[in-house]
Coordinates of C-alpha atoms in Angstrom, one line a residue:
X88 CA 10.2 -26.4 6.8
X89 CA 7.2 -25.4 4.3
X90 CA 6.8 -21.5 4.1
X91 CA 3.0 -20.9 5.0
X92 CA 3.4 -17.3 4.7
X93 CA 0.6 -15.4 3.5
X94 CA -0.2 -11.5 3.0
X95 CA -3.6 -9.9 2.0
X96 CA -4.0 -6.4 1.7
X97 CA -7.3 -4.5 1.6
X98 CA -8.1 -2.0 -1.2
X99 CA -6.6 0.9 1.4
X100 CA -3.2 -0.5 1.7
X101 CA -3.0 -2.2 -1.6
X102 CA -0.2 0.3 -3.0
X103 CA 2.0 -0.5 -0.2
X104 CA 1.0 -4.0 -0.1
X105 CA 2.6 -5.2 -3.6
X106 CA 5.7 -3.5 -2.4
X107 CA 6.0 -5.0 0.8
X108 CA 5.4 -8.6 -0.9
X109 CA 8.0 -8.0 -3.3
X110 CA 10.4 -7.1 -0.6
X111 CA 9.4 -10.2 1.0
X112 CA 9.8 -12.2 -2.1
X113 CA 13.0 -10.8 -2.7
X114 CA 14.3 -12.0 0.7
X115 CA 13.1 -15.4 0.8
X116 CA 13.4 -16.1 -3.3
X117 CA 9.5 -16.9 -3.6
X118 CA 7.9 -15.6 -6.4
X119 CA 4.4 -14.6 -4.6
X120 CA 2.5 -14.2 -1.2
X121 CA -0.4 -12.0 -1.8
X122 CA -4.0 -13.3 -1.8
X123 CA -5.7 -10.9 -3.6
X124 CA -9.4 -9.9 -2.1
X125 CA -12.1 -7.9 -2.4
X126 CA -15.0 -6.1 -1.1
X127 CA -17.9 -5.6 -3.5
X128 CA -20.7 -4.1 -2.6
X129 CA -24.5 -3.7 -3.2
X130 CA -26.4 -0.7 -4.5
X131 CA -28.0 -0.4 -0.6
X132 CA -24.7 -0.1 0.4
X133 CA -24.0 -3.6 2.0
X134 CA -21.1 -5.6 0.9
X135 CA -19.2 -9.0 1.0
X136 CA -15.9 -9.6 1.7
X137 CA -14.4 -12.4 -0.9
X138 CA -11.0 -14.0 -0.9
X139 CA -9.6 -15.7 -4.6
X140 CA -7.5 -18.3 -2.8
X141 CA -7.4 -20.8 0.3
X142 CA -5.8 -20.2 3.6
X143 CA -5.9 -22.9 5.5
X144 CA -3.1 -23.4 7.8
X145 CA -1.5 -20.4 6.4
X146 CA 0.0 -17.8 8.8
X147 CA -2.0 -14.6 7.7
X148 CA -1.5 -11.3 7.6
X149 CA -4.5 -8.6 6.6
X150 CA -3.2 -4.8 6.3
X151 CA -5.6 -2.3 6.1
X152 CA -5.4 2.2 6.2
X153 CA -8.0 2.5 8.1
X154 CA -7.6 6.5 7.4
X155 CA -7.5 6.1 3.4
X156 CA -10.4 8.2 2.5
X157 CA -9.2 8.6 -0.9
X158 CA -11.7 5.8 -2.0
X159 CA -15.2 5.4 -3.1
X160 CA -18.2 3.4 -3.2
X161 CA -21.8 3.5 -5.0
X162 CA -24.7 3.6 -2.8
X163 CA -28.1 4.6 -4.1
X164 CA -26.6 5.8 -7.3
X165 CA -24.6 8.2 -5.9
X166 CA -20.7 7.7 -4.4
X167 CA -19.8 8.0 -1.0
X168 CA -16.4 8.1 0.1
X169 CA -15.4 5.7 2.4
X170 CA -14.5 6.3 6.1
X171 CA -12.9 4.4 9.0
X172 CA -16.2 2.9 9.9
X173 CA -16.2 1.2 6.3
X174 CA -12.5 0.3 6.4
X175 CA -12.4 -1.1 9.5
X176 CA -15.9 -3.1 8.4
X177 CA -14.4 -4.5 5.2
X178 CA -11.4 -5.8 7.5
X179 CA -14.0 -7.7 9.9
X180 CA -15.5 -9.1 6.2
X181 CA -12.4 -10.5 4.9
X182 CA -11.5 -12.4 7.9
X183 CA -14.9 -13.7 8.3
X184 CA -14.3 -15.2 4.6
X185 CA -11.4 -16.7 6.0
X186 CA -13.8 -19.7 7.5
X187 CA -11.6 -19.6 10.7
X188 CA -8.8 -22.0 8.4
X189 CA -5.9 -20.2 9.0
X190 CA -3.4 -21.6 11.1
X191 CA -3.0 -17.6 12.5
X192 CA -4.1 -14.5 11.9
X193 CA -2.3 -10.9 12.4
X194 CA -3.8 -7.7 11.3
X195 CA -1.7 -5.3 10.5
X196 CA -3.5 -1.7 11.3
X197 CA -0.9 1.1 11.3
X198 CA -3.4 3.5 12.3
X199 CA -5.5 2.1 15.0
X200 CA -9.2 2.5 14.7
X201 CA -11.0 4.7 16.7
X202 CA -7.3 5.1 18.4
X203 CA -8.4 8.2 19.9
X204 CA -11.5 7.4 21.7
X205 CA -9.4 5.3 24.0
X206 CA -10.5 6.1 27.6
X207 CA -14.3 7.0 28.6
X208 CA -14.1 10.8 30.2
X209 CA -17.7 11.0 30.2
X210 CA -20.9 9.1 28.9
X211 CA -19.9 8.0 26.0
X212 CA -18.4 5.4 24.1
X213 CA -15.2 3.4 24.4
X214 CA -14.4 2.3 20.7
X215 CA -11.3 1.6 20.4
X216 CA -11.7 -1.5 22.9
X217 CA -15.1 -2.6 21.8
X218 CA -13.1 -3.0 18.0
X219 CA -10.1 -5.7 19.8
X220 CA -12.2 -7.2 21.5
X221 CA -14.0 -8.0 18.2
X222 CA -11.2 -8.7 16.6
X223 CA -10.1 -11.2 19.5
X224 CA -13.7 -12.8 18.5
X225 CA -12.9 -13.1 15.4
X226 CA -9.8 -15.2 16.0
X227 CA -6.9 -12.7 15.4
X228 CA -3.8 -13.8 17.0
X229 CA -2.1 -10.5 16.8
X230 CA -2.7 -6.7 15.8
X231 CA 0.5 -4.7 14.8
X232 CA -0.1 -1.1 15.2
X233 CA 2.4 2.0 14.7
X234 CA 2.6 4.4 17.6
X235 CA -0.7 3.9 19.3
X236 CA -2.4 7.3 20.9
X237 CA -2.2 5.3 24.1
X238 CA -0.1 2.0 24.4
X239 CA -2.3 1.5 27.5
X240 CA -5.2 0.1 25.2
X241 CA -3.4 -3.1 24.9
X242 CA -4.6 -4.2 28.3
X243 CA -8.1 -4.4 26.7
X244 CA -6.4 -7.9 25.2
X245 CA -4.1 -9.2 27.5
X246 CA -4.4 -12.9 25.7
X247 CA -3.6 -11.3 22.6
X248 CA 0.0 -9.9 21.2
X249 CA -0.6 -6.2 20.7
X250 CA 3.1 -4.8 18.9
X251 CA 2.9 -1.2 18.9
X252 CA 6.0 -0.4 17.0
X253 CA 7.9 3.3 17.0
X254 CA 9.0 4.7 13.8
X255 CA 12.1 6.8 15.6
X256 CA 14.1 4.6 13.2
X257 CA 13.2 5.8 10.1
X258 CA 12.1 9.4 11.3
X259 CA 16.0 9.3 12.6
X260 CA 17.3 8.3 9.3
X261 CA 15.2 10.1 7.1
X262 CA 16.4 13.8 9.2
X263 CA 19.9 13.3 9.4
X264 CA 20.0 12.2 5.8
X265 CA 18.1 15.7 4.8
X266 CA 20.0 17.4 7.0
X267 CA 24.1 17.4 7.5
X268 CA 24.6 20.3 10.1
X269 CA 22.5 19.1 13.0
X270 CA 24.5 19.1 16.2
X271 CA 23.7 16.4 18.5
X272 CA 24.0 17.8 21.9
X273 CA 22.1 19.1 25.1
X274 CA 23.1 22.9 24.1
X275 CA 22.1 22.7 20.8
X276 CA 18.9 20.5 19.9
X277 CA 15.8 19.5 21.8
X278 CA 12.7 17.3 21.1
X279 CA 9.6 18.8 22.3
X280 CA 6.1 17.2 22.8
X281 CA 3.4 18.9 22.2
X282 CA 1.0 17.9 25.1
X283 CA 1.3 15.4 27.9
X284 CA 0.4 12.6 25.9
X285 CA 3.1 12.6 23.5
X286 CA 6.0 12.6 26.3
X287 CA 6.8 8.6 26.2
X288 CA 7.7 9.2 22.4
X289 CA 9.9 12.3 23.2
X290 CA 11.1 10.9 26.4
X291 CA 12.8 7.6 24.2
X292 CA 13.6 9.9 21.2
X293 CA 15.8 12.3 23.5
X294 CA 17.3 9.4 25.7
X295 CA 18.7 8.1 22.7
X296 CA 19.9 11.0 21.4
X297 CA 21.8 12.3 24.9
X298 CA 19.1 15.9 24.8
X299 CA 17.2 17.1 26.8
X300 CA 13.2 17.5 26.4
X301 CA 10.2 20.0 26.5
X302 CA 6.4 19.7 27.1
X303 CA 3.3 21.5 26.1
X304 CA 0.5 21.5 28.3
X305 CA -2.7 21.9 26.6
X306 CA -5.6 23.8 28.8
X307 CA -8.8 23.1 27.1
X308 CA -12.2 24.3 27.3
X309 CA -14.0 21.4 29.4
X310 CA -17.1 23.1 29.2
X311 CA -17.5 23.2 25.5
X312 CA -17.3 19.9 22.8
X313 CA -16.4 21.4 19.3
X314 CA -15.6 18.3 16.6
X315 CA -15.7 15.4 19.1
X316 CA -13.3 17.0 21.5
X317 CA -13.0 19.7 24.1
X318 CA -11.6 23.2 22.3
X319 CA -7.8 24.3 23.3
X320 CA -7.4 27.4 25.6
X321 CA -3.8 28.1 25.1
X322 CA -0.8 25.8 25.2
X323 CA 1.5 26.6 28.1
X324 CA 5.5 25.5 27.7
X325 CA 7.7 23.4 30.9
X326 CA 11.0 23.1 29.5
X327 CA 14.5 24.9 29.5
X328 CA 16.0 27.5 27.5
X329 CA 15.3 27.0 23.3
X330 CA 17.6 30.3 22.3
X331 CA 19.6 29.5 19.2
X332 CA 18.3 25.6 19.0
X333 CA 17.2 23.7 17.0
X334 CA 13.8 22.0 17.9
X335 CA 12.2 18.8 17.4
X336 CA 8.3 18.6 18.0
X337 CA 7.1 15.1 17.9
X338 CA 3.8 13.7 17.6
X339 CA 1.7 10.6 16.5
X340 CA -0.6 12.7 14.4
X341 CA -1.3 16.3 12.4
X342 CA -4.9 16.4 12.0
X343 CA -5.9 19.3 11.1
X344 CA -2.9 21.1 12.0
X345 CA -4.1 24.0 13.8
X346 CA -2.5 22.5 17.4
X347 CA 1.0 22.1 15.9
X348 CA 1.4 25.1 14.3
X349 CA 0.2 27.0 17.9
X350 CA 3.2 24.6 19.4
X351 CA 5.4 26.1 16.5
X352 CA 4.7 29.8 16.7
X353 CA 5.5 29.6 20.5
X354 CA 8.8 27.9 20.1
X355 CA 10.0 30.8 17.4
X356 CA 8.8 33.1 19.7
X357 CA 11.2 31.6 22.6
X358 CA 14.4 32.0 19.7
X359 CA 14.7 28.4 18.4
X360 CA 17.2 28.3 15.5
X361 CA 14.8 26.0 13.4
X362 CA 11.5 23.5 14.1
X363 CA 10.6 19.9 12.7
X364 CA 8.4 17.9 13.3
X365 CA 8.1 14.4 13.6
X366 CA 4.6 12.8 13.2
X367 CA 3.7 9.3 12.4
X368 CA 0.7 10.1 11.1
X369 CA -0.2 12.9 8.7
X370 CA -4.1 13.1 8.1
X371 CA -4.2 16.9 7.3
X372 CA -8.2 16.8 7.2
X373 CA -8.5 20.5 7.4
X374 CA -5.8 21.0 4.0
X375 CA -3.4 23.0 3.8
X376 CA -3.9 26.3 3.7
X377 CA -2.7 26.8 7.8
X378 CA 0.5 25.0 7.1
X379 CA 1.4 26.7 3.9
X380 CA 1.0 30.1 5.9
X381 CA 2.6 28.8 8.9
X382 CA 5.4 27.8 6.4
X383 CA 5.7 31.3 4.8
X384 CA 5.9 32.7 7.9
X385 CA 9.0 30.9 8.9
X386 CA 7.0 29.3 12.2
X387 CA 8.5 25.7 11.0
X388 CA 11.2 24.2 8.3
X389 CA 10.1 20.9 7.4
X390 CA 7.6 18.3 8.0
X391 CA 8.1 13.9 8.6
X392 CA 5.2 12.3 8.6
X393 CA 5.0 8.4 7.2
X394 CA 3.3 6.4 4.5
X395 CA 1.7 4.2 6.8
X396 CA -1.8 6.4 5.9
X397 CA -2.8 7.3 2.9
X398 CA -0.9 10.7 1.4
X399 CA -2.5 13.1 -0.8
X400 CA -0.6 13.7 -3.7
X401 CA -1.0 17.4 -2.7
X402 CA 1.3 16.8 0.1
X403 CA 4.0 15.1 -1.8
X404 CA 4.8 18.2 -3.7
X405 CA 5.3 20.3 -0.5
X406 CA 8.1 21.9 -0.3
X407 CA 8.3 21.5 3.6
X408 CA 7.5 18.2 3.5
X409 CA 9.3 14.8 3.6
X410 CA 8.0 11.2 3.2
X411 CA 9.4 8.4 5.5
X412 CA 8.5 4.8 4.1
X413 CA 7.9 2.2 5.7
X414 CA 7.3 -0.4 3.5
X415 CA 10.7 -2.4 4.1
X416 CA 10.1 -2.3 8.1
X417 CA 6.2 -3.9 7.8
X418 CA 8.3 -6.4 5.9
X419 CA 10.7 -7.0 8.4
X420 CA 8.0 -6.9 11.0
X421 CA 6.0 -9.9 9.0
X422 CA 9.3 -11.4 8.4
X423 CA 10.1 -11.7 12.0
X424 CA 6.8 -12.8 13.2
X425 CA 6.2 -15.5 10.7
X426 CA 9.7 -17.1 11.7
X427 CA 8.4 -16.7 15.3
X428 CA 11.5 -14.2 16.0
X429 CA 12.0 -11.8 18.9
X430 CA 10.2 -8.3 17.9
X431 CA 12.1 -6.1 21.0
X432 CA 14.5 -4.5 18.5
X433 CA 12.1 -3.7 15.6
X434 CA 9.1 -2.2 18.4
X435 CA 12.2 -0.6 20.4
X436 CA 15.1 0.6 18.0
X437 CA 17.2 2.2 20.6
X438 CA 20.6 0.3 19.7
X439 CA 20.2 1.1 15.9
X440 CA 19.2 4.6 16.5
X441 CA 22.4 4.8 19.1
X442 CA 24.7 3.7 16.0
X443 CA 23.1 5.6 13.6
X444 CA 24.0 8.8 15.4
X445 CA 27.6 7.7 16.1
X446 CA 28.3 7.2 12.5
X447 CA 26.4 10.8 11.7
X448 CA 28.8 12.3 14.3
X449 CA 31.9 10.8 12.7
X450 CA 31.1 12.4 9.3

């Protein structure tokens, strides 16, 4: 059977793109699978996407960071840095300049755009389906997607594959690899979500684990819109005693930070031995300087966030903080598709999780 594999990777996600190739090449014993493209762009501002090689009747896959705004573009002589809108733009471009030749398309969007403006609470604007929908228009087969804000979103496409797949895997290797004294039991750790809407993810973390769980409930201020959303009142806690435990907060995203660290300060407060936190995506658009403090302070002991979104080399040299790659699952993930393979135990680790934390409590 020929091997009709083929990978492109946008300027965002080019870094991990050559990697994940090379994995791939490694496993098959091909030498190369990535089309390289580009998006150049006019002094106005406008741009083209461009692709250096044919695709027709390849299966494609098109990876983009929707979040990388480490890069730049001229406009008007001066350089603008570019944001989702522009990443997410670019994507549309190159598989426009696909000419609707290959044989399937998959776009591989760790992030999802606009992921957070998922449900309409008022007049305003429902983004995150208006962009699959597009995307459906376009011709993409498939979007794979890491720990959507709401997996719900995937009705928008029903005729679609939408694989929302959960990091637990690696966040569960790379903690009990850091750490060799956790005790993995109902009396002595707990994974906490920091609001209602992160319960599914703590719900499957600490069913696999044999804990039990906590919850935030956020009270906001719906009066008042401060940065796109509705300011936080106070963050109340359901859950049982945290005295002497050790504490798990997990989450799909830090932002800015200033919600987590609240969620932090309160479980000290109630005794908890130590604090992670688990959190697929680490923006940190406000810097920082919160997290440093909250650090100093003792409110939290380390940090997991992954390398699906770009990571400022600030970060990296945290002393709190600990990468989780994922370069060798989006491989897998490609791998499996391509071969038309069952995704349940890559989007659902549960059995792999079980028997990591079998062997961990054999050591």
């Amino acid at each position: 059977m020929k091997d009709n594999l083929a990978i492109i990777a946008l300027e965002s996600f080019q870094e991990q793109g050559i990697k994940i190739n090379s994995t791939l090449c490694k496993w098959r014993e091909s030498e190369n699978y990535l089309i390289p493209c580009k998006c150049p762009r006019f002094s106005s501002g406008e741009a083209k996407g461009m692709i250096s090689e044919s695709v027709r009747d390849k299966d494609l896959y098109i990876m983009v960071d929707v979040c990388n705004n480490s890069l730049r573009y001229k406009m008007d002589g001066e350089m603008n840095r570019m944001s989702p809108d522009d990443h997410y733009q670019d994507l549309k471009r190159i598989i426009v300049a696909c000419n609707g030749n290959a044989a399937r398309i998959t776009v591989v969007m760790p992030f999802m755009y606009e992921g957070r403006q998922h449900r309409k609470v008022t007049r305003e604007s429902l983004d995150c389906a208006i962009m699959l929908k597009e995307l459906e228009f376009l011709g993409v087969n498939r979007v794979v997607t890491f720990d959507a804000h709401d997996p719900r979103i995937a009705n928008v496409v029903p005729l679609i594959g939408l694989e929302n797949v959960s990091p637990a895997l690696q966040f569960t290797q790379g903690f009990l690899t850091e750490y060799e004294d956790i005790q993995i039991d109902k009396d002595h750790l707990m994974f906490i979500a920091p609001d209602e809407g992160a319960t599914e993810r703590v719900v499957f973390l600490a069913s696999v684990y044999g804990v039990n769980i906590g919850m935030f409930y956020k009270r906001r201020d719906y009066s008042n819109i401060v940065d796109g959303t509705n300011p936080i009142i106070a963050h109340d806690f359901c859950g049982g005693d945290l005295n002497g435990m050790d504490a798990i907060v997990v989450d799909d995203m830090i932002a800015s930070g200033g919600s987590i660290i609240d969620v932090c300060k309160q479980i000290k407060s109630r005794g908890a031995r130590r604090v992670f936190i688990f959190s697929t995506f680490g923006l940190f658009s406000s810097g920082f300087e919160k997290l440093d403090k909250a650090y100093e302070e003792g409110l939290f002991d380390r940090i997991f966030t992954t390398n699906l979104v770009y990571q400022k080399k600030e970060l990296l040299e945290k002393e709190y903080y600990c990468s989780i790659n994922m370069n060798r699952y989006i491989a897998a993930i490609i791998d499996n598709l391509n071969k038309n393979e069952s995704m349940q135990a890559l989007v659902k680790p549960e059995k792999r999780i079980k028997e990591m934390i079998a062997s961990y409590l054999k050591q």
